[in-house]
Amino acid sequence: MTRQKGVALLLVLWVLALLSLLLAGLAGWVQLESRQALWQRQHTEALLAAEAGVNLAVVSLTDPAQQRAWAADGRAHELAFERARVQVSVVSERGKLDLNAASTADVVRLLQACGGAVQARALGAALDQRRGNGQPPLRVLEELRQLPGMSQALFACAAPQVTLWSGQESPDPALATPWLRRALGLPSLNISGAEPGPILTLTSVAQLPGGFSAALVVTLLLNPSTEGARPYRVLHWQE
């Protein structure tokens, strides 16, 4: 009888230990789910605030009374949306190198300035081949990343300096970044009075009080004169 009681006690202890492990695992899973839910809620809130920043900027950009304050020079504009702080900057696609219209030599110079001295000429030739033979123009910037030999580091450097929508063989020096002007040997011109055109890239970064943030990079075509229509058309959207 004593031996049976001992075995029963041992079984009870094993069951209690197993239940403790299960409860600990369940508690950890609940905590993880709570953290994920909190992250998702904050991410969604910050992302919506960043999108609101884009829309607020579009309102200003299409308002003749506010356009001058929103020069396409990359400066950050402070906005507020509910409890989020939002910074929005604007640059013109005319100040970038158009991959569909630029010369191969300029593309090579850009890639060399990004540190691709070895790959630049081969990548330029690959882009030239992609643009030739009656093929359609590049439609998304990520096609540059798909060129044979293009590394992620090179793409990350080049992407902010290139466009697919300006239609110009060379960037407007007044709207180009100082880095791009140096890379292509463009003259330094004052942005004052430069016409940014209707195709702009807006970078909107929203930050919540707890420090959580989200960013949007949106290239859009403004349509301020189309009555009853949406004031812009999205060409590229990156979260």
PDB file of C-alpha atoms in Angstrom:
ATOM      1  CA  MET A   1       0.000   0.000   0.000  1.00  0.00           C
ATOM      2  CA  THR A   2       2.814   2.394   0.898  1.00  0.00           C
ATOM      3  CA  ARG A   3       4.507   1.653  -2.424  1.00  0.00           C
ATOM      4  CA  GLN A   4       1.240   2.361  -4.313  1.00  0.00           C
ATOM      5  CA  LYS A   5       0.861   5.684  -2.498  1.00  0.00           C
ATOM      6  CA  GLY A   6       4.418   6.580  -3.426  1.00  0.00           C
ATOM      7  CA  VAL A   7       3.808   5.778  -7.088  1.00  0.00           C
ATOM      8  CA  ALA A   8       0.565   7.780  -7.051  1.00  0.00           C
ATOM      9  CA  LEU A   9       2.334  10.750  -5.469  1.00  0.00           C
ATOM     10  CA  LEU A  10       5.075  10.535  -8.074  1.00  0.00           C
ATOM     11  CA  LEU A  11       2.484  10.505 -10.860  1.00  0.00           C
ATOM     12  CA  VAL A  12       0.737  13.517  -9.349  1.00  0.00           C
ATOM     13  CA  LEU A  13       4.037  15.386  -9.188  1.00  0.00           C
ATOM     14  CA  TRP A  14       4.778  14.525 -12.815  1.00  0.00           C
ATOM     15  CA  VAL A  15       1.322  15.710 -13.882  1.00  0.00           C
ATOM     16  CA  LEU A  16       1.747  18.952 -11.934  1.00  0.00           C
ATOM     17  CA  ALA A  17       5.154  19.524 -13.510  1.00  0.00           C
ATOM     18  CA  LEU A  18       3.727  18.876 -16.967  1.00  0.00           C
ATOM     19  CA  LEU A  19       0.825  21.240 -16.330  1.00  0.00           C
ATOM     20  CA  SER A  20       3.261  23.892 -15.118  1.00  0.00           C
ATOM     21  CA  LEU A  21       5.241  23.573 -18.330  1.00  0.00           C
ATOM     22  CA  LEU A  22       2.074  23.777 -20.417  1.00  0.00           C
ATOM     23  CA  LEU A  23       0.868  26.838 -18.516  1.00  0.00           C
ATOM     24  CA  ALA A  24       4.256  28.515 -18.882  1.00  0.00           C
ATOM     25  CA  GLY A  25       4.197  27.842 -22.617  1.00  0.00           C
ATOM     26  CA  LEU A  26       0.646  29.141 -22.875  1.00  0.00           C
ATOM     27  CA  ALA A  27       1.555  32.290 -20.956  1.00  0.00           C
ATOM     28  CA  GLY A  28       4.519  32.881 -23.269  1.00  0.00           C
ATOM     29  CA  TRP A  29       2.328  32.358 -26.327  1.00  0.00           C
ATOM     30  CA  VAL A  30      -0.273  34.809 -24.992  1.00  0.00           C
ATOM     31  CA  GLN A  31       2.439  37.403 -24.346  1.00  0.00           C
ATOM     32  CA  LEU A  32       3.820  36.923 -27.848  1.00  0.00           C
ATOM     33  CA  GLU A  33       0.362  37.273 -29.370  1.00  0.00           C
ATOM     34  CA  SER A  34      -0.236  40.432 -27.337  1.00  0.00           C
ATOM     35  CA  ARG A  35       3.048  41.930 -28.488  1.00  0.00           C
ATOM     36  CA  GLN A  36       2.308  41.071 -32.102  1.00  0.00           C
ATOM     37  CA  ALA A  37      -1.165  42.588 -31.830  1.00  0.00           C
ATOM     38  CA  LEU A  38       0.298  45.743 -30.272  1.00  0.00           C
ATOM     39  CA  TRP A  39       2.958  45.950 -32.992  1.00  0.00           C
ATOM     40  CA  GLN A  40       0.344  45.475 -35.709  1.00  0.00           C
ATOM     41  CA  ARG A  41      -1.904  48.151 -34.222  1.00  0.00           C
ATOM     42  CA  GLN A  42       0.942  50.648 -33.886  1.00  0.00           C
ATOM     43  CA  HIS A  43       2.257  49.821 -37.346  1.00  0.00           C
ATOM     44  CA  THR A  44      -1.181  50.355 -38.873  1.00  0.00           C
ATOM     45  CA  GLU A  45      -1.674  53.608 -36.967  1.00  0.00           C
ATOM     46  CA  ALA A  46       1.735  54.942 -38.008  1.00  0.00           C
ATOM     47  CA  LEU A  47       1.232  53.847 -41.613  1.00  0.00           C
ATOM     48  CA  LEU A  48      -2.153  55.564 -41.783  1.00  0.00           C
ATOM     49  CA  ALA A  49      -0.569  58.707 -40.357  1.00  0.00           C
ATOM     50  CA  ALA A  50       2.172  58.559 -43.006  1.00  0.00           C
ATOM     51  CA  GLU A  51      -0.475  58.177 -45.700  1.00  0.00           C
ATOM     52  CA  ALA A  52      -2.352  61.123 -44.216  1.00  0.00           C
ATOM     53  CA  GLY A  53       0.886  63.099 -44.486  1.00  0.00           C
ATOM     54  CA  VAL A  54       1.005  62.335 -48.215  1.00  0.00           C
ATOM     55  CA  ASN A  55      -2.579  63.501 -48.663  1.00  0.00           C
ATOM     56  CA  LEU A  56      -2.014  66.676 -46.638  1.00  0.00           C
ATOM     57  CA  ALA A  57       1.044  67.433 -48.751  1.00  0.00           C
ATOM     58  CA  VAL A  58      -0.935  66.911 -51.964  1.00  0.00           C
ATOM     59  CA  VAL A  59      -3.534  69.403 -50.744  1.00  0.00           C
ATOM     60  CA  SER A  60      -0.781  71.980 -50.251  1.00  0.00           C
ATOM     61  CA  LEU A  61       0.944  71.160 -53.539  1.00  0.00           C
ATOM     62  CA  THR A  62      -2.272  71.650 -55.505  1.00  0.00           C
ATOM     63  CA  ASP A  63      -3.167  74.889 -53.707  1.00  0.00           C
ATOM     64  CA  PRO A  64      -1.598  77.882 -55.522  1.00  0.00           C
ATOM     65  CA  ALA A  65      -1.469  79.797 -52.245  1.00  0.00           C
ATOM     66  CA  GLN A  66       0.705  77.121 -50.590  1.00  0.00           C
ATOM     67  CA  GLN A  67       2.780  75.782 -53.486  1.00  0.00           C
ATOM     68  CA  ARG A  68       5.705  78.123 -52.914  1.00  0.00           C
ATOM     69  CA  ALA A  69       6.166  76.843 -49.359  1.00  0.00           C
ATOM     70  CA  TRP A  70       6.424  73.289 -50.707  1.00  0.00           C
ATOM     71  CA  ALA A  71       9.462  73.547 -52.959  1.00  0.00           C
ATOM     72  CA  ALA A  72      10.643  70.194 -54.329  1.00  0.00           C
ATOM     73  CA  ASP A  73      14.014  70.485 -52.606  1.00  0.00           C
ATOM     74  CA  GLY A  74      13.852  67.544 -50.200  1.00  0.00           C
ATOM     75  CA  ARG A  75      13.318  69.655 -47.088  1.00  0.00           C
ATOM     76  CA  ALA A  76      11.205  68.078 -44.347  1.00  0.00           C
ATOM     77  CA  HIS A  77       7.854  69.694 -43.578  1.00  0.00           C
ATOM     78  CA  GLU A  78       6.451  69.098 -40.094  1.00  0.00           C
ATOM     79  CA  LEU A  79       2.798  68.065 -39.957  1.00  0.00           C
ATOM     80  CA  ALA A  80       0.507  66.655 -37.278  1.00  0.00           C
ATOM     81  CA  PHE A  81      -2.106  63.953 -37.660  1.00  0.00           C
ATOM     82  CA  GLU A  82      -4.006  62.910 -34.548  1.00  0.00           C
ATOM     83  CA  ARG A  83      -1.273  61.871 -32.094  1.00  0.00           C
ATOM     84  CA  ALA A  84       1.445  61.309 -34.695  1.00  0.00           C
ATOM     85  CA  ARG A  85       4.215  63.650 -35.791  1.00  0.00           C
ATOM     86  CA  VAL A  86       4.670  63.488 -39.549  1.00  0.00           C
ATOM     87  CA  GLN A  87       7.565  64.723 -41.665  1.00  0.00           C
ATOM     88  CA  VAL A  88       7.012  64.993 -45.414  1.00  0.00           C
ATOM     89  CA  SER A  89       9.628  65.891 -48.014  1.00  0.00           C
ATOM     90  CA  VAL A  90       9.134  66.444 -51.737  1.00  0.00           C
ATOM     91  CA  VAL A  91      11.513  65.972 -54.653  1.00  0.00           C
ATOM     92  CA  SER A  92      10.884  66.340 -58.370  1.00  0.00           C
ATOM     93  CA  GLU A  93      11.418  63.462 -60.758  1.00  0.00           C
ATOM     94  CA  ARG A  94      12.907  66.010 -63.152  1.00  0.00           C
ATOM     95  CA  GLY A  95      15.920  66.143 -60.878  1.00  0.00           C
ATOM     96  CA  LYS A  96      16.652  62.439 -61.363  1.00  0.00           C
ATOM     97  CA  LEU A  97      18.264  60.363 -64.100  1.00  0.00           C
ATOM     98  CA  ASP A  98      15.597  58.759 -66.285  1.00  0.00           C
ATOM     99  CA  LEU A  99      16.545  55.140 -66.969  1.00  0.00           C
ATOM    100  CA  ASN A 100      14.345  55.088 -70.061  1.00  0.00           C
ATOM    101  CA  ALA A 101      15.770  58.256 -71.617  1.00  0.00           C
ATOM    102  CA  ALA A 102      19.299  58.783 -70.265  1.00  0.00           C
ATOM    103  CA  SER A 103      22.436  57.889 -72.161  1.00  0.00           C
ATOM    104  CA  THR A 104      24.268  54.718 -71.230  1.00  0.00           C
ATOM    105  CA  ALA A 105      27.312  56.842 -70.392  1.00  0.00           C
ATOM    106  CA  ASP A 106      25.381  58.761 -67.720  1.00  0.00           C
ATOM    107  CA  VAL A 107      24.029  55.539 -66.232  1.00  0.00           C
ATOM    108  CA  VAL A 108      27.579  54.179 -66.062  1.00  0.00           C
ATOM    109  CA  ARG A 109      28.793  57.374 -64.369  1.00  0.00           C
ATOM    110  CA  LEU A 110      26.004  57.106 -61.810  1.00  0.00           C
ATOM    111  CA  LEU A 111      26.846  53.490 -60.987  1.00  0.00           C
ATOM    112  CA  GLN A 112      30.553  54.284 -60.773  1.00  0.00           C
ATOM    113  CA  ALA A 113      29.785  57.048 -58.275  1.00  0.00           C
ATOM    114  CA  CYS A 114      27.876  54.446 -56.252  1.00  0.00           C
ATOM    115  CA  GLY A 115      31.035  52.383 -55.965  1.00  0.00           C
ATOM    116  CA  GLY A 116      30.388  50.016 -58.839  1.00  0.00           C
ATOM    117  CA  ALA A 117      33.588  50.741 -60.742  1.00  0.00           C
ATOM    118  CA  VAL A 118      33.919  47.108 -61.815  1.00  0.00           C
ATOM    119  CA  GLN A 119      30.270  46.368 -62.622  1.00  0.00           C
ATOM    120  CA  ALA A 120      29.230  49.757 -64.039  1.00  0.00           C
ATOM    121  CA  ARG A 121      30.040  49.170 -67.710  1.00  0.00           C
ATOM    122  CA  ALA A 122      28.562  45.670 -67.760  1.00  0.00           C
ATOM    123  CA  LEU A 123      25.412  46.950 -66.061  1.00  0.00           C
ATOM    124  CA  GLY A 124      25.200  49.832 -68.512  1.00  0.00           C
ATOM    125  CA  ALA A 125      25.424  47.376 -71.399  1.00  0.00           C
ATOM    126  CA  ALA A 126      22.748  45.173 -69.796  1.00  0.00           C
ATOM    127  CA  LEU A 127      20.447  48.175 -69.423  1.00  0.00           C
ATOM    128  CA  ASP A 128      21.133  49.183 -73.016  1.00  0.00           C
ATOM    129  CA  GLN A 129      20.151  45.696 -74.145  1.00  0.00           C
ATOM    130  CA  ARG A 130      17.019  45.818 -71.986  1.00  0.00           C
ATOM    131  CA  ARG A 131      16.001  49.109 -73.583  1.00  0.00           C
ATOM    132  CA  GLY A 132      16.688  47.980 -77.134  1.00  0.00           C
ATOM    133  CA  ASN A 133      15.190  45.535 -79.598  1.00  0.00           C
ATOM    134  CA  GLY A 134      11.776  47.170 -79.500  1.00  0.00           C
ATOM    135  CA  GLN A 135      11.167  46.217 -75.875  1.00  0.00           C
ATOM    136  CA  PRO A 136       8.745  48.280 -73.779  1.00  0.00           C
ATOM    137  CA  PRO A 137      10.241  50.880 -71.434  1.00  0.00           C
ATOM    138  CA  LEU A 138      11.070  50.013 -67.862  1.00  0.00           C
ATOM    139  CA  ARG A 139       7.904  50.338 -65.799  1.00  0.00           C
ATOM    140  CA  VAL A 140       9.095  49.751 -62.221  1.00  0.00           C
ATOM    141  CA  LEU A 141      12.351  50.786 -60.581  1.00  0.00           C
ATOM    142  CA  GLU A 142      12.883  47.248 -59.328  1.00  0.00           C
ATOM    143  CA  GLU A 143      13.726  46.222 -62.902  1.00  0.00           C
ATOM    144  CA  LEU A 144      17.077  47.921 -62.335  1.00  0.00           C
ATOM    145  CA  ARG A 145      17.713  45.511 -59.462  1.00  0.00           C
ATOM    146  CA  GLN A 146      17.095  42.572 -61.800  1.00  0.00           C
ATOM    147  CA  LEU A 147      19.926  43.456 -64.181  1.00  0.00           C
ATOM    148  CA  PRO A 148      22.652  40.786 -64.167  1.00  0.00           C
ATOM    149  CA  GLY A 149      25.405  41.796 -61.763  1.00  0.00           C
ATOM    150  CA  MET A 150      23.387  44.429 -59.891  1.00  0.00           C
ATOM    151  CA  SER A 151      24.021  44.133 -56.152  1.00  0.00           C
ATOM    152  CA  GLN A 152      21.644  45.268 -53.437  1.00  0.00           C
ATOM    153  CA  ALA A 153      24.157  47.873 -52.261  1.00  0.00           C
ATOM    154  CA  LEU A 154      24.473  49.374 -55.745  1.00  0.00           C
ATOM    155  CA  PHE A 155      20.707  49.399 -56.210  1.00  0.00           C
ATOM    156  CA  ALA A 156      20.137  51.029 -52.814  1.00  0.00           C
ATOM    157  CA  CYS A 157      22.575  53.792 -53.761  1.00  0.00           C
ATOM    158  CA  ALA A 158      21.230  54.370 -57.270  1.00  0.00           C
ATOM    159  CA  ALA A 159      17.480  54.022 -56.679  1.00  0.00           C
ATOM    160  CA  PRO A 160      16.890  57.433 -55.017  1.00  0.00           C
ATOM    161  CA  GLN A 161      18.689  59.150 -57.910  1.00  0.00           C
ATOM    162  CA  VAL A 162      16.848  57.544 -60.830  1.00  0.00           C
ATOM    163  CA  THR A 163      13.371  57.728 -62.288  1.00  0.00           C
ATOM    164  CA  LEU A 164      11.266  56.268 -65.075  1.00  0.00           C
ATOM    165  CA  TRP A 165       8.913  59.177 -65.593  1.00  0.00           C
ATOM    166  CA  SER A 166      10.706  62.448 -66.361  1.00  0.00           C
ATOM    167  CA  GLY A 167      11.236  61.744 -70.067  1.00  0.00           C
ATOM    168  CA  GLN A 168      14.413  63.847 -69.977  1.00  0.00           C
ATOM    169  CA  GLU A 169      17.790  62.708 -71.249  1.00  0.00           C
ATOM    170  CA  SER A 170      19.496  64.519 -68.380  1.00  0.00           C
ATOM    171  CA  PRO A 171      18.328  65.661 -64.923  1.00  0.00           C
ATOM    172  CA  ASP A 172      17.471  69.302 -64.339  1.00  0.00           C
ATOM    173  CA  PRO A 173      20.555  70.552 -62.438  1.00  0.00           C
ATOM    174  CA  ALA A 174      18.433  72.936 -60.365  1.00  0.00           C
ATOM    175  CA  LEU A 175      16.346  70.030 -59.060  1.00  0.00           C
ATOM    176  CA  ALA A 176      19.045  67.349 -58.824  1.00  0.00           C
ATOM    177  CA  THR A 177      20.721  66.465 -55.548  1.00  0.00           C
ATOM    178  CA  PRO A 178      24.278  67.746 -55.021  1.00  0.00           C
ATOM    179  CA  TRP A 179      25.452  64.120 -55.094  1.00  0.00           C
ATOM    180  CA  LEU A 180      23.904  63.509 -58.520  1.00  0.00           C
ATOM    181  CA  ARG A 181      25.282  66.763 -59.904  1.00  0.00           C
ATOM    182  CA  ARG A 182      28.779  65.707 -58.860  1.00  0.00           C
ATOM    183  CA  ALA A 183      28.334  62.198 -60.254  1.00  0.00           C
ATOM    184  CA  LEU A 184      27.198  63.441 -63.677  1.00  0.00           C
ATOM    185  CA  GLY A 185      29.239  66.645 -63.802  1.00  0.00           C
ATOM    186  CA  LEU A 186      26.161  68.889 -63.867  1.00  0.00           C
ATOM    187  CA  PRO A 187      26.380  72.609 -63.054  1.00  0.00           C
ATOM    188  CA  SER A 188      25.210  73.892 -59.678  1.00  0.00           C
ATOM    189  CA  LEU A 189      22.026  75.918 -60.102  1.00  0.00           C
ATOM    190  CA  ASN A 190      19.647  77.505 -57.620  1.00  0.00           C
ATOM    191  CA  ILE A 191      16.350  75.693 -57.226  1.00  0.00           C
ATOM    192  CA  SER A 192      14.527  79.012 -56.913  1.00  0.00           C
ATOM    193  CA  GLY A 193      12.246  79.395 -59.907  1.00  0.00           C
ATOM    194  CA  ALA A 194      12.812  75.841 -61.167  1.00  0.00           C
ATOM    195  CA  GLU A 195       9.679  74.127 -62.441  1.00  0.00           C
ATOM    196  CA  PRO A 196       9.307  70.780 -60.612  1.00  0.00           C
ATOM    197  CA  GLY A 197       6.667  69.446 -62.979  1.00  0.00           C
ATOM    198  CA  PRO A 198       3.659  67.288 -62.107  1.00  0.00           C
ATOM    199  CA  ILE A 199       5.550  64.107 -61.167  1.00  0.00           C
ATOM    200  CA  LEU A 200       6.873  64.214 -57.616  1.00  0.00           C
ATOM    201  CA  THR A 201       8.162  61.790 -55.017  1.00  0.00           C
ATOM    202  CA  LEU A 202       6.947  62.313 -51.470  1.00  0.00           C
ATOM    203  CA  THR A 203       8.631  60.711 -48.475  1.00  0.00           C
ATOM    204  CA  SER A 204       6.365  60.664 -45.441  1.00  0.00           C
ATOM    205  CA  VAL A 205       7.627  59.486 -42.040  1.00  0.00           C
ATOM    206  CA  ALA A 206       5.170  59.258 -39.147  1.00  0.00           C
ATOM    207  CA  GLN A 207       6.237  58.790 -35.532  1.00  0.00           C
ATOM    208  CA  LEU A 208       3.969  57.886 -32.630  1.00  0.00           C
ATOM    209  CA  PRO A 209       4.531  59.101 -29.045  1.00  0.00           C
ATOM    210  CA  GLY A 210       5.996  55.734 -28.028  1.00  0.00           C
ATOM    211  CA  GLY A 211       8.687  55.998 -30.683  1.00  0.00           C
ATOM    212  CA  PHE A 212       7.094  53.639 -33.204  1.00  0.00           C
ATOM    213  CA  SER A 213       7.395  54.919 -36.770  1.00  0.00           C
ATOM    214  CA  ALA A 214       6.451  54.069 -40.340  1.00  0.00           C
ATOM    215  CA  ALA A 215       7.544  55.509 -43.669  1.00  0.00           C
ATOM    216  CA  LEU A 216       6.057  55.805 -47.134  1.00  0.00           C
ATOM    217  CA  VAL A 217       7.821  56.729 -50.366  1.00  0.00           C
ATOM    218  CA  VAL A 218       5.257  57.602 -53.016  1.00  0.00           C
ATOM    219  CA  THR A 219       5.803  58.807 -56.568  1.00  0.00           C
ATOM    220  CA  LEU A 220       2.696  60.431 -57.960  1.00  0.00           C
ATOM    221  CA  LEU A 221       1.382  62.394 -60.897  1.00  0.00           C
ATOM    222  CA  LEU A 222      -0.541  65.460 -59.798  1.00  0.00           C
ATOM    223  CA  ASN A 223      -3.851  66.144 -61.536  1.00  0.00           C
ATOM    224  CA  PRO A 224      -4.961  69.419 -59.952  1.00  0.00           C
ATOM    225  CA  SER A 225      -7.069  70.600 -62.893  1.00  0.00           C
ATOM    226  CA  THR A 226      -9.216  67.512 -63.365  1.00  0.00           C
ATOM    227  CA  GLU A 227     -12.509  68.455 -61.769  1.00  0.00           C
ATOM    228  CA  GLY A 228     -14.149  65.744 -59.711  1.00  0.00           C
ATOM    229  CA  ALA A 229     -11.210  63.354 -60.104  1.00  0.00           C
ATOM    230  CA  ARG A 230      -8.646  62.254 -57.564  1.00  0.00           C
ATOM    231  CA  PRO A 231      -5.957  64.964 -57.369  1.00  0.00           C
ATOM    232  CA  TYR A 232      -3.157  62.517 -58.095  1.00  0.00           C
ATOM    233  CA  ARG A 233      -2.312  59.157 -59.620  1.00  0.00           C
ATOM    234  CA  VAL A 234       0.159  56.849 -57.891  1.00  0.00           C
ATOM    235  CA  LEU A 235       3.070  55.679 -60.043  1.00  0.00           C
ATOM    236  CA  HIS A 236       5.133  53.983 -57.340  1.00  0.00           C
ATOM    237  CA  TRP A 237       4.342  53.075 -53.735  1.00  0.00           C
ATOM    238  CA  GLN A 238       6.875  51.764 -51.241  1.00  0.00           C
ATOM    239  CA  GLU A 239       6.351  51.125 -47.538  1.00  0.00           C
TER     240      GLU A 239
END
